[in-house]
PDB file of C-alpha atoms in Angstrom:
ATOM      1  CA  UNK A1346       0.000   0.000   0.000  1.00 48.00           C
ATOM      2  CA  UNK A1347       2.872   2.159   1.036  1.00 43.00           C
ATOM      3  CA  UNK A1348       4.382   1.552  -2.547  1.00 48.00           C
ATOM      4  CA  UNK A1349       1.792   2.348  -4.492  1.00 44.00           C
ATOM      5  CA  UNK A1350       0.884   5.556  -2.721  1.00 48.00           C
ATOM      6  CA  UNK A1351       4.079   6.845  -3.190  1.00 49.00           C
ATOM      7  CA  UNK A1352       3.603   5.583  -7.074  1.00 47.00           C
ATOM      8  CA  UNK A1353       0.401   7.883  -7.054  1.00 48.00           C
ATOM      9  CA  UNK A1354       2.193  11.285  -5.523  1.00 49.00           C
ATOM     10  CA  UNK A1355       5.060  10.992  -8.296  1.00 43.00           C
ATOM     11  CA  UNK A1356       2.719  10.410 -10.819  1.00 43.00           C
ATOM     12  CA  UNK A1357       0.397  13.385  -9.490  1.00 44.00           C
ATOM     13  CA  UNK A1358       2.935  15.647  -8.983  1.00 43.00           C
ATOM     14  CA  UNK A1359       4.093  14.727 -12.681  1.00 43.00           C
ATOM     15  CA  UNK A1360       0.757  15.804 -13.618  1.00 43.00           C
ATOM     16  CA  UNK A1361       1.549  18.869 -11.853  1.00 44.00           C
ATOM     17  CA  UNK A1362       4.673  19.654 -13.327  1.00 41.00           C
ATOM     18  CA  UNK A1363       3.343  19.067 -16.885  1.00 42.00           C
ATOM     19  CA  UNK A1364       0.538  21.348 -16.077  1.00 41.00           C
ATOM     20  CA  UNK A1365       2.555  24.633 -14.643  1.00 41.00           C
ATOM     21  CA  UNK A1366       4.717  24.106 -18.280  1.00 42.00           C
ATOM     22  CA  UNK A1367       1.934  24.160 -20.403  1.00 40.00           C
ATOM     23  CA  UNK A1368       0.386  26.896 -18.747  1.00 39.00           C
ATOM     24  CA  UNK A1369       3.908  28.350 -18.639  1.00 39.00           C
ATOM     25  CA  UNK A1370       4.489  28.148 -22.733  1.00 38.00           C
ATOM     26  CA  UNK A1371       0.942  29.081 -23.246  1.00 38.00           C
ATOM     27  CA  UNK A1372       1.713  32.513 -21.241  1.00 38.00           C
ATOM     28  CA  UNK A1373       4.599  33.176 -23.069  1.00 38.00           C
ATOM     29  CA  UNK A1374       2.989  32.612 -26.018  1.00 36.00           C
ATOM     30  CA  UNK A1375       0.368  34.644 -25.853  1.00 36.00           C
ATOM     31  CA  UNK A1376       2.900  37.148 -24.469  1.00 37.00           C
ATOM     32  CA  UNK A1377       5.383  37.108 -27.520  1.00 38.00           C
ATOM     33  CA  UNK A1378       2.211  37.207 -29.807  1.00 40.00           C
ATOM     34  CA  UNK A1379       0.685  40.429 -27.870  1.00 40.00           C
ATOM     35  CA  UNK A1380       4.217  42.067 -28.131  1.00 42.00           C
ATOM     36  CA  UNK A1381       4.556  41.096 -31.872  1.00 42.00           C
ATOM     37  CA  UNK A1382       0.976  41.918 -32.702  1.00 45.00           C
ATOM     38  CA  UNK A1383       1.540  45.243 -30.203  1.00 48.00           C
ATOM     39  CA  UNK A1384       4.804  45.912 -32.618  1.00 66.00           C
ATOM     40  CA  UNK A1385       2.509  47.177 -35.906  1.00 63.00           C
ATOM     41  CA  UNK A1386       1.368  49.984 -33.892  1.00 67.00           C
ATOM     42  CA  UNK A1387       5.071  51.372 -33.482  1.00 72.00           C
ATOM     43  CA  UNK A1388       6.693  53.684 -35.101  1.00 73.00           C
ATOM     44  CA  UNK A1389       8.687  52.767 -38.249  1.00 76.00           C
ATOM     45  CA  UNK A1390       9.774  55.175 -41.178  1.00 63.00           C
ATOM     46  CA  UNK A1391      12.428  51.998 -42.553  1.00 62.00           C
ATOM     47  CA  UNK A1392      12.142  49.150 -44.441  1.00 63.00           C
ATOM     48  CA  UNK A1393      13.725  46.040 -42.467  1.00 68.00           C
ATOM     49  CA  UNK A1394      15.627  43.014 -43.918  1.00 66.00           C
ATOM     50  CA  UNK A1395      16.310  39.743 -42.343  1.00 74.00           C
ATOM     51  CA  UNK A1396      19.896  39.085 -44.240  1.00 60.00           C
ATOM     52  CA  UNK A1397      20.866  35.463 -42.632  1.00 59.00           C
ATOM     53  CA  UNK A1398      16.594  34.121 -43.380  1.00 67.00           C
ATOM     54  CA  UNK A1399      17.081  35.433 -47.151  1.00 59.00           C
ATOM     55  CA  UNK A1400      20.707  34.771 -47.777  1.00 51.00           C
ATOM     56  CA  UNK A1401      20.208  31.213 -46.478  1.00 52.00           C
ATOM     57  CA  UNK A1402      16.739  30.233 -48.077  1.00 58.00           C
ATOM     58  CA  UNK A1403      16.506  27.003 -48.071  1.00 60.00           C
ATOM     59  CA  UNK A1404      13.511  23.751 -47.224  1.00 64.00           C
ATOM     60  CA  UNK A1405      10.981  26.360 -47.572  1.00 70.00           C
ATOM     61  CA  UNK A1406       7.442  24.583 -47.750  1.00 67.00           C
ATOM     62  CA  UNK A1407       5.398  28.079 -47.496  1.00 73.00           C
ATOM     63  CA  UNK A1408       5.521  31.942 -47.389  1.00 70.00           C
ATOM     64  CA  UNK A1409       3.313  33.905 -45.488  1.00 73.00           C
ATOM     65  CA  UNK A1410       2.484  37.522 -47.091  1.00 67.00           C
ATOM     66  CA  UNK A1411       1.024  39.809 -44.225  1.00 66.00           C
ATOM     67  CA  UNK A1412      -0.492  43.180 -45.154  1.00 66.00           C
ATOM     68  CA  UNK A1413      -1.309  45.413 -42.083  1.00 67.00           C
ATOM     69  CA  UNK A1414      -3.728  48.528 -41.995  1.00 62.00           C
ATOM     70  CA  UNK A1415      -4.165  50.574 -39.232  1.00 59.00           C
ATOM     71  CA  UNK A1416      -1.899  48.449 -36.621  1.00 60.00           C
ATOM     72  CA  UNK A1417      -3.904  45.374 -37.634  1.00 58.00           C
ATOM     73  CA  UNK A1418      -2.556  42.499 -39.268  1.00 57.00           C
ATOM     74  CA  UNK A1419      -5.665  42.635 -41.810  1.00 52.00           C
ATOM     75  CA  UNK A1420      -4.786  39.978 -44.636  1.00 52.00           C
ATOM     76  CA  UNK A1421      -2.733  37.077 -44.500  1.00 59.00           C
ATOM     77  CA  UNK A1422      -1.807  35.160 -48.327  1.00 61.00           C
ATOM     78  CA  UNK A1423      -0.168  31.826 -48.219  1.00 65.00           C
ATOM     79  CA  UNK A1424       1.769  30.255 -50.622  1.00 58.00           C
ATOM     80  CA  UNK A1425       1.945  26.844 -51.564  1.00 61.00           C
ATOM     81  CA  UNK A1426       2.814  24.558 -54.379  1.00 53.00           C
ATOM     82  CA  UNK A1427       3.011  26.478 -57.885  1.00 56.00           C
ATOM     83  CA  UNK A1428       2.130  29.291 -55.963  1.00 56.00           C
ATOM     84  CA  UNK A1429       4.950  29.852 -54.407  1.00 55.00           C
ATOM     85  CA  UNK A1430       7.160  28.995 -56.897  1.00 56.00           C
ATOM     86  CA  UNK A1431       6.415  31.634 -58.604  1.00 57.00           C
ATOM     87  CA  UNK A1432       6.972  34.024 -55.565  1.00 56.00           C
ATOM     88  CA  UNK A1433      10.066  32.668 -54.517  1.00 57.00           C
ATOM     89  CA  UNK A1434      11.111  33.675 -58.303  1.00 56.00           C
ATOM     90  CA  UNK A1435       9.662  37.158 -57.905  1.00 54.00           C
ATOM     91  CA  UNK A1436      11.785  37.565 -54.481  1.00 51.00           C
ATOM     92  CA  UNK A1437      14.595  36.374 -56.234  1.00 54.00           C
ATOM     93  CA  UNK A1438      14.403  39.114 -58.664  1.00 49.00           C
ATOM     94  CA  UNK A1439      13.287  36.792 -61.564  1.00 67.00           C
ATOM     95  CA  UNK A1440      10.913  38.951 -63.391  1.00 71.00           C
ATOM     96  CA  UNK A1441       7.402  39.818 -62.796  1.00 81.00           C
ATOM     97  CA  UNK A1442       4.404  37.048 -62.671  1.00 83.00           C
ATOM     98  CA  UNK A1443       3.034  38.453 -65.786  1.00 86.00           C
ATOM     99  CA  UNK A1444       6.131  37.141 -67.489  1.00 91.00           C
ATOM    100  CA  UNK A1445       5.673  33.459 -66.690  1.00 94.00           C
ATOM    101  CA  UNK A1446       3.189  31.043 -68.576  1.00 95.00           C
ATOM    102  CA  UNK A1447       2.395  27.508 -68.283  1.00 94.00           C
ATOM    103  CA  UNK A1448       3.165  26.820 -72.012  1.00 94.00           C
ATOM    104  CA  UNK A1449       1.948  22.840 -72.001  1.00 93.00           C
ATOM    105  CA  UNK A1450      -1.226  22.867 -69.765  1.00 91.00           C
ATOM    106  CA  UNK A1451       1.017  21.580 -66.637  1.00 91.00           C
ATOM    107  CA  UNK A1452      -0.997  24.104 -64.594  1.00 90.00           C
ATOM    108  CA  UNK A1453       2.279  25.516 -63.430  1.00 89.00           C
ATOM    109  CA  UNK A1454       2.929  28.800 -64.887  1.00 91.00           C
ATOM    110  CA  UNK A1455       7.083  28.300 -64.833  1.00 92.00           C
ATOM    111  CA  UNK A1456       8.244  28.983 -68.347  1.00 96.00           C
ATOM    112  CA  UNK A1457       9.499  33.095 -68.285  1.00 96.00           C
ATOM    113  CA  UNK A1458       9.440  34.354 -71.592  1.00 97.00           C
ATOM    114  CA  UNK A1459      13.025  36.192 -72.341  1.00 98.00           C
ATOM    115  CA  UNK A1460      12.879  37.099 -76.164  1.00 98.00           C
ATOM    116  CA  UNK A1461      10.573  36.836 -79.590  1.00 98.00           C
ATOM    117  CA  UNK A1462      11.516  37.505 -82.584  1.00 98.00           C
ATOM    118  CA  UNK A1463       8.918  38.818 -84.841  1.00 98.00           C
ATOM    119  CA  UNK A1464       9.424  37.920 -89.025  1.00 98.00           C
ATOM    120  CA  UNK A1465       9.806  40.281 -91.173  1.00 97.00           C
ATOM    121  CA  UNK A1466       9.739  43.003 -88.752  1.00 96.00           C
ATOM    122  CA  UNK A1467      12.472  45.263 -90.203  1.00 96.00           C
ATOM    123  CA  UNK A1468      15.238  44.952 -88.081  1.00 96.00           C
ATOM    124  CA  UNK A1469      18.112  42.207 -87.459  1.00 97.00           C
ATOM    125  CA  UNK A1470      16.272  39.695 -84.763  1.00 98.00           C
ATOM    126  CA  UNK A1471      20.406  38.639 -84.327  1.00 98.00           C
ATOM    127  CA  UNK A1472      21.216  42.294 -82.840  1.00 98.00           C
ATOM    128  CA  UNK A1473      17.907  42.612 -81.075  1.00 98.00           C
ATOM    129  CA  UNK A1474      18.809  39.677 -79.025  1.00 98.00           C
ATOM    130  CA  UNK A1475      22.349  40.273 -78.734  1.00 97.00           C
ATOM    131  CA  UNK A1476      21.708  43.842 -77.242  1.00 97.00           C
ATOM    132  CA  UNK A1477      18.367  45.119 -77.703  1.00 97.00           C
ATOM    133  CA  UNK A1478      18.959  46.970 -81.117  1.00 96.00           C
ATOM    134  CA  UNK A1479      15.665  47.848 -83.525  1.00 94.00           C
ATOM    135  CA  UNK A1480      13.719  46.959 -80.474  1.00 96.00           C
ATOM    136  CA  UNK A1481      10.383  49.718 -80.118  1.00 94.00           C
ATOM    137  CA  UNK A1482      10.455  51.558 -77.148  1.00 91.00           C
ATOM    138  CA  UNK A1483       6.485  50.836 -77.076  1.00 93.00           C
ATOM    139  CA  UNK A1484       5.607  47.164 -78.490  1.00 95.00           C
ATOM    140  CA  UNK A1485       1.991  45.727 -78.838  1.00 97.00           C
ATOM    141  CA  UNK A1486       1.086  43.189 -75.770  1.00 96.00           C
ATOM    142  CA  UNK A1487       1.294  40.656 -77.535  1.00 96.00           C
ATOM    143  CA  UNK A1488       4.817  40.912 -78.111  1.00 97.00           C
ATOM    144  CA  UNK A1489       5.427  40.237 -74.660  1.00 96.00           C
ATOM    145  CA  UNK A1490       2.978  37.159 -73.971  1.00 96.00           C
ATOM    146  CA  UNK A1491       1.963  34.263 -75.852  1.00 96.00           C
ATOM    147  CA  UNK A1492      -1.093  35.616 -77.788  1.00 95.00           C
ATOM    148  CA  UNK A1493       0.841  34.110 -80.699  1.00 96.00           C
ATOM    149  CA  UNK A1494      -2.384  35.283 -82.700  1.00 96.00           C
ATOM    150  CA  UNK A1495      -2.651  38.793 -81.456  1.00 96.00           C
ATOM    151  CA  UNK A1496      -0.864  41.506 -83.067  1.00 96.00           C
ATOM    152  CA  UNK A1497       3.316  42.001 -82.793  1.00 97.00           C
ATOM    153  CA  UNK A1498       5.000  44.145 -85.376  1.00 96.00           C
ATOM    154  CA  UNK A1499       8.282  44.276 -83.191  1.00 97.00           C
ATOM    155  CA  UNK A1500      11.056  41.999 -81.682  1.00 98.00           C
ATOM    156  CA  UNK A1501      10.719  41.754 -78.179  1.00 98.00           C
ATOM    157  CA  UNK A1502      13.560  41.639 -75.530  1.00 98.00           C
ATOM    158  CA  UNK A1503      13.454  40.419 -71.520  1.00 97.00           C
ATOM    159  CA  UNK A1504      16.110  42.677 -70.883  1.00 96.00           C
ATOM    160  CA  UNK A1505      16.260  41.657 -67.240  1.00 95.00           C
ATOM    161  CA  UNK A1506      15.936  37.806 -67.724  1.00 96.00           C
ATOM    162  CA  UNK A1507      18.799  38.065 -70.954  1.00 97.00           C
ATOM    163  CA  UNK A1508      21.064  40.678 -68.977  1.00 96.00           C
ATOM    164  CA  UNK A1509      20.953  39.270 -65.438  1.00 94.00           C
ATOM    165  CA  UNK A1510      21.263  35.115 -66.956  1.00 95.00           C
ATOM    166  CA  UNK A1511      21.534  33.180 -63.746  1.00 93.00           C
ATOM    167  CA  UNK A1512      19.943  29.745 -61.938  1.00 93.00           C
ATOM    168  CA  UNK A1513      18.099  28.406 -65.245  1.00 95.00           C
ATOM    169  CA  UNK A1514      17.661  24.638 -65.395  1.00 96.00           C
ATOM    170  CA  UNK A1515      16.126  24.767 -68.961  1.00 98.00           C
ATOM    171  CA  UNK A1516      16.005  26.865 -71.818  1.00 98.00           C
ATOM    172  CA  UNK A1517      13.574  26.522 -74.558  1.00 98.00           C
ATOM    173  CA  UNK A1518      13.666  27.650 -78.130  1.00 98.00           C
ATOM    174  CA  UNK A1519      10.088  28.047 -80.049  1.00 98.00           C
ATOM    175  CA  UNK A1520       8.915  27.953 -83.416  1.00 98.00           C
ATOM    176  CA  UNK A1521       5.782  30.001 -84.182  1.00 98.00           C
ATOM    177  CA  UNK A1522       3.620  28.907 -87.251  1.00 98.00           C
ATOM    178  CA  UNK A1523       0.341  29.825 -87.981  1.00 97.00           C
ATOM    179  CA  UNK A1524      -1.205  31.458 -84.499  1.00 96.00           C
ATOM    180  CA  UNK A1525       1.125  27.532 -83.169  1.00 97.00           C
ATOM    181  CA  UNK A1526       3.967  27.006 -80.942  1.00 97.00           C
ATOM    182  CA  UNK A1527       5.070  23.894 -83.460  1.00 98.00           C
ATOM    183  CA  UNK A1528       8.075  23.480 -82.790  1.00 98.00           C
ATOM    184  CA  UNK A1529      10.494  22.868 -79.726  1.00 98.00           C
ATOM    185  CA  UNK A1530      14.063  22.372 -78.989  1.00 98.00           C
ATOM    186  CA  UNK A1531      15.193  21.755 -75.018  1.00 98.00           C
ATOM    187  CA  UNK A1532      18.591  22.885 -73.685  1.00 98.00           C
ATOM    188  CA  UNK A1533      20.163  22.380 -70.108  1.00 98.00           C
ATOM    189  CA  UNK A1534      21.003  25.748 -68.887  1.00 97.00           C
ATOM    190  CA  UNK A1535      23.567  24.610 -67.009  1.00 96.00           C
ATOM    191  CA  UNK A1536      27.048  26.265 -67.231  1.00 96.00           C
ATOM    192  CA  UNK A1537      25.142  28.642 -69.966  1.00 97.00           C
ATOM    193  CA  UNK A1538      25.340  31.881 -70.904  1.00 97.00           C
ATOM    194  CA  UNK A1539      22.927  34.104 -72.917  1.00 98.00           C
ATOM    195  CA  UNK A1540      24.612  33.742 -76.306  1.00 98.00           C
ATOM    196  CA  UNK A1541      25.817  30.481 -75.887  1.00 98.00           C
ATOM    197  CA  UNK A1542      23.520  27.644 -74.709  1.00 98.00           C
ATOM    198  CA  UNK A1543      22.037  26.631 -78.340  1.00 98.00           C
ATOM    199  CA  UNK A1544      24.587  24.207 -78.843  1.00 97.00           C
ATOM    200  CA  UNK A1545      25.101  20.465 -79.079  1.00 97.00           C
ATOM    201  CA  UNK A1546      26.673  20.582 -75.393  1.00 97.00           C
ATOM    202  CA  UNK A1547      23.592  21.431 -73.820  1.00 98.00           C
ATOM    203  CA  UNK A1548      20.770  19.998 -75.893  1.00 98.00           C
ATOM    204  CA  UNK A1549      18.310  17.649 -74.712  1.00 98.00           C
ATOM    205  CA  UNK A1550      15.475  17.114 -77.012  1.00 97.00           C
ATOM    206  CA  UNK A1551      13.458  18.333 -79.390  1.00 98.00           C
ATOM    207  CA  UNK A1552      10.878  17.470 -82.478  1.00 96.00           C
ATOM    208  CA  UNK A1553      13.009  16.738 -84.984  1.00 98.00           C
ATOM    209  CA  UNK A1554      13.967  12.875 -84.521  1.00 97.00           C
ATOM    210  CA  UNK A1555      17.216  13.264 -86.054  1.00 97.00           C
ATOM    211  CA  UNK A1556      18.241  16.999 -84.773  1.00 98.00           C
ATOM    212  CA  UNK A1557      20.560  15.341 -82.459  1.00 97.00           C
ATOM    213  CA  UNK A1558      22.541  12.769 -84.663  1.00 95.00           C
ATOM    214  CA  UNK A1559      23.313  15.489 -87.357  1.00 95.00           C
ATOM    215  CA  UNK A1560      25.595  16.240 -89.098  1.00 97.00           C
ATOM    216  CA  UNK A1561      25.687  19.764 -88.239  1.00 98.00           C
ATOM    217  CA  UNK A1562      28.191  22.512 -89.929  1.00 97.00           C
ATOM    218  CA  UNK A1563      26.122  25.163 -87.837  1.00 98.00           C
ATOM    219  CA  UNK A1564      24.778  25.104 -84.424  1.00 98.00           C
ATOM    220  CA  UNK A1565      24.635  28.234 -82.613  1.00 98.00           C
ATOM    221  CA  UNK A1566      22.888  31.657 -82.193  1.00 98.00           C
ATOM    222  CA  UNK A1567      25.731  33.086 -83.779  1.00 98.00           C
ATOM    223  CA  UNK A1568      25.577  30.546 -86.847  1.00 97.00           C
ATOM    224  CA  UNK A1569      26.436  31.758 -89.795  1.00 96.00           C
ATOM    225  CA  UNK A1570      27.332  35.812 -89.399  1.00 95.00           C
ATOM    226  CA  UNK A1571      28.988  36.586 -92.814  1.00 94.00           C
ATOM    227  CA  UNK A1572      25.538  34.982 -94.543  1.00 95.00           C
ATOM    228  CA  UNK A1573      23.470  36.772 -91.534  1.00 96.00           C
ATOM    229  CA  UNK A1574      21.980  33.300 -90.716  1.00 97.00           C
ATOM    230  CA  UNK A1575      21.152  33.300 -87.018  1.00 98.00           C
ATOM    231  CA  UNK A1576      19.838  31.197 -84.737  1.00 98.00           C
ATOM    232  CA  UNK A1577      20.644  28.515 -86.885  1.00 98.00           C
ATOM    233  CA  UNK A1578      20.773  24.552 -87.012  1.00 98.00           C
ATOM    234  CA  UNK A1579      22.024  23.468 -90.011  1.00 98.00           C
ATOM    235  CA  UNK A1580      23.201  19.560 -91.593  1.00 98.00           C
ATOM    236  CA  UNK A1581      25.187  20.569 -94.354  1.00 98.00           C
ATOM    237  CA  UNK A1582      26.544  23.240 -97.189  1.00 97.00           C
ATOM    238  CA  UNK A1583      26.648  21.943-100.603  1.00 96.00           C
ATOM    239  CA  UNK A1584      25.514  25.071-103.253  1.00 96.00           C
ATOM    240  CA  UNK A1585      22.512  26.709-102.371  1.00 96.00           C
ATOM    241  CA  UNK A1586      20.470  24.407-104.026  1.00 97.00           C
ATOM    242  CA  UNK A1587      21.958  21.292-101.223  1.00 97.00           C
ATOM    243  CA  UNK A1588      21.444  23.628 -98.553  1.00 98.00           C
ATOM    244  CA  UNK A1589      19.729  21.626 -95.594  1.00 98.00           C
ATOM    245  CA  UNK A1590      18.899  21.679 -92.068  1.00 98.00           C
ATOM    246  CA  UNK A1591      16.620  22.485 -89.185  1.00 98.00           C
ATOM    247  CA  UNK A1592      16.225  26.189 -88.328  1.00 98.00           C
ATOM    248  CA  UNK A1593      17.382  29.661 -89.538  1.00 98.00           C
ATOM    249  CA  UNK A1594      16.735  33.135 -88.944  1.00 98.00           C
ATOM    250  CA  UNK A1595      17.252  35.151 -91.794  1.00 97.00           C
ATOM    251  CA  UNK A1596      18.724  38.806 -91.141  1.00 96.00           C
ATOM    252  CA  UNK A1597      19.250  40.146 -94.787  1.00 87.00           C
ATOM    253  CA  UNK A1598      21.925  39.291 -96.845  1.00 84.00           C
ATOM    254  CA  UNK A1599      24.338  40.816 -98.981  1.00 80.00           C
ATOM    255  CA  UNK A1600      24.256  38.002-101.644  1.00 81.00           C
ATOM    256  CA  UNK A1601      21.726  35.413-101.200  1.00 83.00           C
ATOM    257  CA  UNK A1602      20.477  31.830-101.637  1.00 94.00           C
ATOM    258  CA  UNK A1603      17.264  31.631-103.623  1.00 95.00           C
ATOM    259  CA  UNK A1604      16.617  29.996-100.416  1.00 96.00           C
ATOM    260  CA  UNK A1605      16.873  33.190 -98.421  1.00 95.00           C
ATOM    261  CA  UNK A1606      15.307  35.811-100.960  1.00 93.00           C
ATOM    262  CA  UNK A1607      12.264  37.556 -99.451  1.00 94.00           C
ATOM    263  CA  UNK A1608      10.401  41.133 -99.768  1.00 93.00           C
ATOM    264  CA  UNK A1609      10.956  41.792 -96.092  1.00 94.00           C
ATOM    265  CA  UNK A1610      13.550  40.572 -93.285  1.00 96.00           C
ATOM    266  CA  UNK A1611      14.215  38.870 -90.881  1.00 97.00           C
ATOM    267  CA  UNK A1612      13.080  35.731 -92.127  1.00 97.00           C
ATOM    268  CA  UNK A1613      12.411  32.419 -90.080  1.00 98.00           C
ATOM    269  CA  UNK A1614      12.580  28.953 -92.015  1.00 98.00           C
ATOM    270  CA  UNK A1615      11.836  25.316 -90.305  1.00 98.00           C
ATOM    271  CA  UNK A1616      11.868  21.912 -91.416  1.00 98.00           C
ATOM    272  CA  UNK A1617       8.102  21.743 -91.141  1.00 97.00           C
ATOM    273  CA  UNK A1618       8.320  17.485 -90.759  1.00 97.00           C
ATOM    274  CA  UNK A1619      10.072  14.988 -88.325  1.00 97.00           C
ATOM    275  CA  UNK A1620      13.820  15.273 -90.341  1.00 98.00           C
ATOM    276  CA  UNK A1621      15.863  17.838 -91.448  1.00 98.00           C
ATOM    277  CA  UNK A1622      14.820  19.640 -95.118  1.00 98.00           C
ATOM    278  CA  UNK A1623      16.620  21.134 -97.873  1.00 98.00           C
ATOM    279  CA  UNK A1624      16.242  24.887 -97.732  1.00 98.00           C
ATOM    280  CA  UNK A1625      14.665  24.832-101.387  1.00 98.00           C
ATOM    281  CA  UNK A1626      12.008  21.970-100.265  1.00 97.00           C
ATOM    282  CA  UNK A1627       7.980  23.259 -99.555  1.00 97.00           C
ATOM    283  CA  UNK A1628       8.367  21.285 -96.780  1.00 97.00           C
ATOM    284  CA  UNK A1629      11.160  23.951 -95.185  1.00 98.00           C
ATOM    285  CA  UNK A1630       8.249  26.201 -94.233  1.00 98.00           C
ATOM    286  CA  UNK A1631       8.491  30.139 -92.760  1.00 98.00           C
ATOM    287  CA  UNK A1632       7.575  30.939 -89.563  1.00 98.00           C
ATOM    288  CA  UNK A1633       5.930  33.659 -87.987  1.00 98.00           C
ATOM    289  CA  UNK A1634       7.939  33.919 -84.880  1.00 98.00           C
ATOM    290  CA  UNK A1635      10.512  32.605 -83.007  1.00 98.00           C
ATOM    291  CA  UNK A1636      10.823  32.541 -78.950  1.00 98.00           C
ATOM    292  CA  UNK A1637      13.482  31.222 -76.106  1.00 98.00           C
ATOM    293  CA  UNK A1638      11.923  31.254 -72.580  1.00 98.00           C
ATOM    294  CA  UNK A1639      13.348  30.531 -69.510  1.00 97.00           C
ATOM    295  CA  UNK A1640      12.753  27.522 -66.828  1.00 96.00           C
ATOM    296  CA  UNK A1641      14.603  28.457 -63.679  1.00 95.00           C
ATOM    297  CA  UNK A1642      15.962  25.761 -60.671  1.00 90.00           C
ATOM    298  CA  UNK A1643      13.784  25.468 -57.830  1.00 77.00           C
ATOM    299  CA  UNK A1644      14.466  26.761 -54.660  1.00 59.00           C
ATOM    300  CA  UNK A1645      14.580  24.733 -52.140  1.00 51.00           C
TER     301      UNK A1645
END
């Protein structure tokens, strides 16, 4: 009996103990939320950064966005999932949501648009890219979004996403035809710069079944700069009329290819089957548009 009242005092004063700690935690709690709540009604003319929580961002699972009105924490968004994705991008200075789209129905809008060229727009799409040059100051929307059907009269450069090239896992490269995005070629971004990641090095797929076993004399953005043939994936030289290969944009030419004669430039040809086509062929079909957007590494 002796034993197992002394069993019942430890266990009751256990009880005890657990008890005063709750209640302990639960006042602090409430405490540190009072002060922190308490906090919005101070005075503050600055803008406050937490430099080890951002310079160290890392396992995040979700981001709370407070907005507070009157000393009242009034709204509270949470991100999740594709959500905040896209945020962390934002915070990360990696362009504005608008410049994201979920190109293949994924429901994740993670592709950022960073250039289109527009055909026959009247200025070199290679120097546009390269640096901005013949871009308008003012282009239509639908220069800058996917509206592939919507009017666009102009190239159309991401400066920040082209000048400020850093984290991408992917980079995609677009062929526009007829109002379509019918056409698509998939390069790792890794160890990439702007001008050079359209290259054998980094590719990864595409539509053409037999892009990657080639031949190729050309395959770069540069491509062919004496013949102003940019952007281009080409099999082989061999006279104009042998000319073959994938893709080419046309800036115009001093001496041409009856291949490359038009009434207005730039110019963008495709191999409108599965295989590569002579330059001559029907089947090597011009394009409306061209586009490279951007798929950046998650963070995690």
């Amino acid at each position: 009996m002796v034993r197992v009242a002394a069993a019942a005092a430890v266990v009751v004063v256990v009880v005890v103990v657990v008890v005063v700690v709750v209640v302990v935690v639960i006042v602090v709690v409430v405490v540190v939320v009072v002060e922190v709540a308490a906090n919005w009604t101070e005075p503050c003319n600055d803008h406050w950064r937490n430099p080890e929580a951002l310079t160290k961002w890392s396992n995040i699972r979700e981001v709370i966005l407070g907005i507070v009105d009157g000393g009242v924490l009034i709204k509270i968004l949470r991100f999740k999932g594709a959500a905040l994705t896209v945020l962390l991008l934002i915070l990360d200075n990696q362009g504005e949501q608008s410049e994201y789209f979920d190109l293949f129905h994924s429901g994740k809008q993670e592709w950022r648009l960073a250039f289109r060229g527009t055909a026959k727009a009247g200025t070199s799409v290679y120097t546009a890219y390269l640096n901005g040059t013949g871009v308008k100051p003012n282009v239509e929307p639908a220069c800058m979004g996917v509206d592939w059907r919507g009017p666009c009269t102009s190239h159309w450069r991401n400066n920040d996403a082209l000048d400020h090239w850093k984290n991408i896992d992917q980079v995609l490269f677009t062929v526009i035809y007829k109002g379509e995005m019918v056409k698509t070629i998939y390069f790792s971004g890794e160890g990439t710069t702007y001008m050079y990641w359209m290259d054998l090095d980094h590719y990864l797929r595409s539509c053409w079944d037999d892009l990657e076993m080639g031949p190729h004399n050309f395959f770069s953005i540069t491509g062919d700069y004496g013949s102003q043939r940019h952007f281009f994936i080409n099999r082989n030289y061999g006279g104009c009329s042998n000319d073959a290969g994938w893709v080419v944009a046309i800036d115009q030419p001093k001496k041409t290819c009856p291949w490359q004669a038009s009434d207005a430039y730039p110019v963008f040809k495709f191999a409108g089957g599965p295989k590569y086509e002579n330059w001559n062929s029907a089947r090597a079909l011009e394009a409306e548009a061209i586009a490279v957007f951007l798929k950046y590494k998650k963070l995690e």
